[in-house]
Amino acid sequence: MNFNYSMPTKIISGKDCIRNNSAVFSKFGKKALIVTGRKSAVLNGSKADVLFALEEEGMECVVFNKVMSNPTIACTYEGAKVARESNVDFIIAIGGGSPIDAAKGIAILAVQEVNEEDLFSGQYKEEVLPIVAVPTTAGTGSEVTQYSILTNDKLETKTSIATPLIFPKVAFLDPKYMLELSITNTINTTVDALSHAVEGMLSVRANLISDALALTSISMIMNALNKLVEAKEMDKLSLLDLSLRETLLEASTLAGMVIAQTGTTVVHAMGYSLTYFKGIDHGRANGLLLGTYLTFVKKEKPDLVGRILKEMQLESISEFEECMSSLFGAKEEITEEEIKLYSKKAITTKNIPNSQVAPNEEELREMFMSVFSL
Ligand code: NAP
Ligand code: FE
């Protein structure tokens, strides 16, 4: 098999890993821009740990805490302005995928002039600010990917900046930050990670190493799903303890390492419209669509789907769909007109030719219809 493999992010994992490794920050300069969402980094203790480590090293920082979920292009430019004005040496991104993705855009825009029209061109100068990532959800894997996914109002979808320049230099994985992440957010983000691992195997760029990572991630997540269903049914967050959080975080990072090699496929392409137009959470959107796409792939590649189901310890795709519906409950309502629009948008994405089994626009429509029972 011909393939290349490279994953430049150093991973430091374990409870209290930031406080125990403060010297890591000092390698990147004297002053950091900390990029976070509005509240969670304060509530879950991650920001306090970073501030502690910076103080230990005698370093300064400025905070940009305005990143919303599904970050906008405008928010990224705003963060870059703060980075420039404060003359920071590097960026510490703390949060879910949204702050980490915004931080990646900021890392470019803080040191280069890039117009909005060229932001997704993939053509940048070599110079970007180094990024240290602290994930506080276990889903996107953004701490180990070269993607920054931003809400693009001009194209009415989400668009990625993809360049190896924005791989975080270091990712700190501490599961304790996730202990208070709500059951719904935990389910959504876990299924995003599962979708990355599965889609990675369905990508034209799947290779020996990405498949090995994906299979391990799939197995870890599927073994944890029963606990998530139980926590949801009993409405008991304490069931999701530190050891389970650690498993989910590690599995999510493995799945991030998968998509760093393979990219995502049809499921993410379809899901972006559900998020953009209907406000459906990113991971939930993937979870609603994954079963249908597996059914579509199975017609041409039954062995590939069989391999995935085997790792999931499931007999059939319907069993997988039952599992998703016990996590997600009733689906949103969507009209035929909306589906037409979403299919038209999905067919133009790079994810379609990146899929081993690529649908046409009509087939995308049929998949949407079957998910939303139209
Ligand atoms: P998110 O949008 O980053 O965060 C969702 C919510 O969870 C926010 O309200 C956030 O609050 C809260 N939160 C975060 N960590 C928490 C914690 N430890 N405890 C309690 N609440 C917490 O969600 P996400 O699913 O992680 O990221 C989704 C984004 O990532 C999407 O834009 C998606 O497109 C992108 N994505 C990127 C990649 C990639 O490779 N780059 C891959 C897949 C998806 P605050 O706002 O207060 O922080
Ligand atoms: Fe995703």
Coordinates of C-alpha atoms in Angstrom, one line a residue, residues 68-373:
M68 CA -19.3 30.9 20.0
S69 CA -20.2 27.4 18.9
N70 CA -19.7 26.9 15.2
P71 CA -17.4 29.9 15.1
T72 CA -17.8 32.6 12.5
I73 CA -15.2 34.1 10.2
A74 CA -15.8 37.5 11.9
C75 CA -15.0 36.0 15.3
T76 CA -11.7 34.7 14.0
Y77 CA -10.7 38.1 12.5
E78 CA -11.7 39.7 15.8
G79 CA -9.4 37.3 17.8
A80 CA -6.6 37.9 15.4
K81 CA -6.9 41.6 16.0
V82 CA -6.5 41.1 19.7
A83 CA -3.5 38.8 19.0
R84 CA -1.8 41.5 16.9
E85 CA -2.5 44.4 19.3
S86 CA -1.2 42.4 22.2
N87 CA 1.8 41.2 20.3
V88 CA 1.6 37.6 21.5
D89 CA 4.1 34.9 20.7
F90 CA 1.7 31.9 20.6
I91 CA -1.9 30.8 21.2
I92 CA -3.4 28.5 23.8
A93 CA -6.8 27.2 22.7
I94 CA -9.0 25.9 25.4
G95 CA -12.4 24.4 24.8
G96 CA -14.4 22.3 22.5
G97 CA -13.8 22.2 18.8
S98 CA -15.1 25.7 18.4
P99 CA -12.5 27.6 20.3
I100 CA -9.7 25.3 19.0
D101 CA -10.9 25.9 15.4
A102 CA -11.1 29.6 15.9
A103 CA -7.7 29.7 17.4
K104 CA -6.3 28.0 14.3
G105 CA -7.7 30.7 12.1
I106 CA -6.4 33.3 14.5
A107 CA -2.9 31.7 14.4
I108 CA -2.8 32.5 10.7
L109 CA -4.5 35.9 10.6
A110 CA -2.5 37.3 13.5
V111 CA 0.7 37.3 11.4
Q112 CA -0.4 37.4 7.8
E113 CA -2.8 39.6 5.8
V114 CA -5.4 37.2 4.3
N115 CA -8.6 38.6 2.8
E116 CA -11.8 36.8 3.6
E117 CA -12.1 35.7 -0.1
D118 CA -8.7 33.9 0.2
L119 CA -9.2 32.5 3.7
F120 CA -10.1 29.0 2.5
S121 CA -7.7 29.0 -0.4
G122 CA -5.1 26.8 1.3
Q123 CA -2.4 29.3 0.2
Y124 CA -0.7 30.9 3.2
K125 CA 2.7 32.1 4.0
E126 CA 4.7 29.7 6.3
E127 CA 4.6 32.0 9.3
V128 CA 1.8 31.2 11.8
L129 CA 1.6 31.5 15.6
P130 CA 2.3 28.1 17.3
I131 CA -0.9 26.6 18.9
V132 CA -1.2 24.6 22.2
A133 CA -4.6 22.9 22.4
V134 CA -6.5 21.9 25.5
P135 CA -9.6 20.0 24.4
T136 CA -12.5 20.2 26.9
T137 CA -14.9 18.1 24.9
A138 CA -14.1 14.6 23.5
G139 CA -15.4 14.8 19.9
T140 CA -13.8 16.9 17.2
G141 CA -10.2 15.8 17.6
S142 CA -9.3 19.3 16.5
E143 CA -6.3 19.2 19.0
V144 CA -4.6 16.9 16.5
T145 CA -5.9 18.0 13.1
Q146 CA -4.9 20.6 10.5
Y147 CA -8.5 21.8 10.0
S148 CA -10.3 24.9 11.2
I149 CA -14.0 24.7 10.4
L150 CA -15.7 28.1 10.3
T151 CA -19.3 29.1 9.6
N152 CA -19.3 30.7 6.2
D153 CA -22.4 32.9 5.8
K154 CA -21.6 33.8 2.2
L155 CA -21.8 30.1 1.2
E156 CA -24.4 29.3 3.8
T157 CA -22.4 26.3 5.1
K158 CA -19.3 25.5 7.1
T159 CA -16.0 25.7 5.3
S160 CA -12.6 24.4 6.3
I161 CA -9.2 26.0 6.4
A162 CA -6.9 23.0 5.8
T163 CA -3.2 23.4 6.1
P164 CA -0.5 21.5 8.0
L165 CA 0.6 24.9 9.3
I166 CA -2.2 24.9 11.9
F167 CA -1.6 21.5 13.5
P168 CA -1.3 22.3 17.2
K169 CA 2.3 21.9 18.4
V170 CA 1.1 20.3 21.7
A171 CA -2.2 18.8 22.8
F172 CA -2.9 18.4 26.6
L173 CA -5.5 15.7 27.3
D174 CA -6.9 16.0 30.8
P175 CA -10.2 14.1 31.2
K176 CA -11.1 15.9 34.4
Y177 CA -12.3 19.0 32.5
M178 CA -15.1 16.9 31.1
L179 CA -16.7 15.8 34.3
E180 CA -19.5 18.4 34.2
L181 CA -20.0 18.3 30.4
S182 CA -23.7 17.7 30.1
I183 CA -25.0 14.3 29.0
T184 CA -26.4 15.7 25.8
N185 CA -23.1 17.4 24.9
T186 CA -21.2 14.3 25.8
I187 CA -23.4 12.1 23.5
N188 CA -23.1 14.6 20.6
T189 CA -19.4 14.9 20.9
T190 CA -18.8 11.2 21.3
V191 CA -20.8 10.5 18.2
D192 CA -18.8 13.1 16.3
A193 CA -15.7 11.2 17.2
L194 CA -17.3 7.9 16.2
S195 CA -18.3 9.4 12.9
H196 CA -14.7 10.5 12.3
A197 CA -13.3 7.0 12.9
V198 CA -16.0 5.4 10.7
E199 CA -15.8 8.0 7.9
G200 CA -12.0 7.7 8.0
M201 CA -12.4 4.0 7.0
L202 CA -14.8 5.0 4.2
S203 CA -12.4 7.6 2.8
V204 CA -10.4 7.2 -0.4
R205 CA -7.4 8.1 1.7
A206 CA -7.8 5.4 4.3
N207 CA -4.5 3.5 4.9
L208 CA -3.0 1.0 7.2
I209 CA -2.3 3.4 10.0
S210 CA -5.5 5.4 9.8
D211 CA -7.5 2.1 9.9
A212 CA -5.6 0.8 12.9
L213 CA -6.3 4.0 14.7
A214 CA -10.0 4.1 13.6
L215 CA -10.7 0.5 14.6
T216 CA -9.3 1.1 18.1
S217 CA -11.3 4.3 18.4
I218 CA -14.5 2.6 17.2
S219 CA -14.1 -0.2 19.7
M220 CA -13.4 2.2 22.6
I221 CA -16.4 4.3 21.8
M222 CA -18.8 1.4 21.3
N223 CA -17.8 -0.1 24.6
A224 CA -18.6 3.2 26.3
L225 CA -22.0 3.8 24.6
N226 CA -24.0 1.7 27.0
K227 CA -22.9 3.9 29.8
L228 CA -24.0 7.0 27.8
V229 CA -27.5 5.5 27.2
E230 CA -27.8 4.6 30.9
A231 CA -26.7 8.1 32.0
K232 CA -29.3 9.6 29.6
E233 CA -32.1 7.3 30.7
M234 CA -31.4 7.9 34.4
D235 CA -30.4 11.5 33.8
K236 CA -27.4 10.8 36.0
L237 CA -24.2 12.7 35.0
S238 CA -22.2 11.0 37.8
L239 CA -22.3 7.7 35.8
L240 CA -19.9 9.4 33.4
D241 CA -16.9 9.1 35.7
L242 CA -13.2 10.1 35.2
S243 CA -12.2 6.7 33.8
L244 CA -15.1 6.8 31.2
R245 CA -14.2 10.5 30.3
E246 CA -10.6 9.4 29.8
T247 CA -11.6 6.6 27.4
L248 CA -13.8 9.0 25.4
L249 CA -11.1 11.7 25.2
E250 CA -8.4 9.2 24.1
A251 CA -10.8 7.7 21.5
S252 CA -11.7 11.1 20.2
T253 CA -8.0 12.1 19.8
L254 CA -7.4 8.8 18.0
A255 CA -10.3 9.6 15.7
G256 CA -8.9 13.1 15.1
M257 CA -5.6 11.5 14.1
V258 CA -7.6 9.4 11.6
I259 CA -9.3 12.4 9.9
A260 CA -6.0 14.3 9.9
Q261 CA -4.9 11.5 7.4
T262 CA -8.2 10.8 5.6
G263 CA -10.5 13.8 5.9
T264 CA -14.2 13.3 6.4
T265 CA -16.8 12.0 3.9
V266 CA -20.4 12.1 2.9
V267 CA -21.8 12.2 6.4
H268 CA -20.0 15.4 7.4
A269 CA -20.9 17.0 4.0
M270 CA -24.6 16.3 4.6
G271 CA -24.4 17.2 8.3
Y272 CA -23.1 20.7 7.7
S273 CA -26.5 21.9 6.3
L274 CA -28.3 20.4 9.2
T275 CA -26.1 22.5 11.5
Y276 CA -26.1 25.6 9.4
F277 CA -29.8 25.8 8.6
K278 CA -31.5 23.9 11.4
G279 CA -29.1 24.5 14.3
I280 CA -28.7 20.8 14.8
D281 CA -25.6 20.1 16.8
H282 CA -22.6 18.9 14.7
G283 CA -22.2 15.5 16.3
R284 CA -25.9 14.8 16.5
A285 CA -26.2 15.6 12.8
N286 CA -23.5 13.0 12.0
G287 CA -25.1 10.5 14.2
L288 CA -28.5 10.9 12.5
L289 CA -26.9 10.3 9.1
L290 CA -24.2 7.7 9.7
G291 CA -26.5 4.6 9.5
T292 CA -28.0 5.6 6.2
Y293 CA -24.7 6.2 4.7
L294 CA -23.4 2.9 5.9
T295 CA -26.4 1.3 4.2
F296 CA -25.5 3.1 1.0
V297 CA -21.8 2.0 1.2
K298 CA -22.8 -1.6 2.0
K299 CA -24.3 -2.1 -1.5
E300 CA -20.9 -1.6 -3.1
K301 CA -18.5 -2.5 -0.3
P302 CA -20.2 -5.1 2.0
D303 CA -16.8 -6.2 3.4
L304 CA -15.8 -2.8 4.4
V305 CA -19.0 -2.2 6.3
G306 CA -18.8 -5.7 7.7
R307 CA -15.4 -4.9 9.1
I308 CA -16.7 -1.8 10.8
L309 CA -19.8 -3.6 12.3
K310 CA -17.6 -6.4 13.6
E311 CA -15.5 -3.9 15.5
M312 CA -18.7 -2.4 16.8
Q313 CA -19.7 -5.8 17.9
L314 CA -23.0 -5.4 16.1
E315 CA -24.8 -7.8 13.7
S316 CA -26.4 -5.2 11.4
I317 CA -26.7 -1.6 10.4
S318 CA -30.3 -1.6 11.9
E319 CA -28.8 -2.5 15.3
F320 CA -26.4 0.5 14.9
E321 CA -29.4 2.7 14.0
E322 CA -31.3 1.5 17.1
C323 CA -28.3 2.4 19.2
M324 CA -28.2 5.9 17.7
S325 CA -31.9 6.4 18.3
S326 CA -31.6 5.5 21.9
L327 CA -29.0 8.2 22.2
F328 CA -30.7 10.8 20.1
G329 CA -34.5 10.3 20.6
A330 CA -36.9 11.9 18.1
K331 CA -35.5 13.5 15.0
E332 CA -36.1 17.0 13.8
E333 CA -38.7 17.8 11.1
I334 CA -37.3 18.7 7.7
T335 CA -39.2 19.4 4.5
E336 CA -38.6 18.1 1.0
E337 CA -37.7 21.6 -0.1
E338 CA -35.0 21.8 2.6
I339 CA -33.6 18.4 1.6
K340 CA -33.3 19.5 -2.0
L341 CA -31.2 22.5 -0.9
Y342 CA -29.1 20.5 1.5
S343 CA -28.3 17.9 -1.2
K344 CA -27.4 20.6 -3.7
K345 CA -24.9 22.0 -1.2
A346 CA -23.5 18.7 -0.1
I347 CA -22.8 17.5 -3.7
T348 CA -20.4 20.5 -4.2
T349 CA -18.2 19.6 -1.2
K350 CA -14.7 18.1 -1.3
N351 CA -16.0 15.3 1.0
I352 CA -17.9 13.7 -1.8
P353 CA -14.9 12.8 -4.0
N354 CA -13.1 11.9 -0.8
S355 CA -15.6 9.0 -0.2
Q356 CA -14.9 5.5 -1.5
V357 CA -18.6 5.2 -2.4
A358 CA -19.7 8.6 -3.6
P359 CA -23.4 9.3 -4.1
N360 CA -24.9 11.7 -6.7
E361 CA -27.2 14.5 -5.8
E362 CA -30.4 12.3 -6.2
E363 CA -28.8 9.7 -3.9
L364 CA -28.0 12.3 -1.3
R365 CA -31.7 13.3 -1.4
E366 CA -32.8 9.8 -1.0
M367 CA -30.5 9.4 2.0
F368 CA -31.8 12.5 3.7
M369 CA -35.4 11.4 2.9
S370 CA -34.9 8.0 4.5
V371 CA -33.4 9.6 7.7
F372 CA -36.2 12.1 8.1
S373 CA -38.9 9.6 6.9

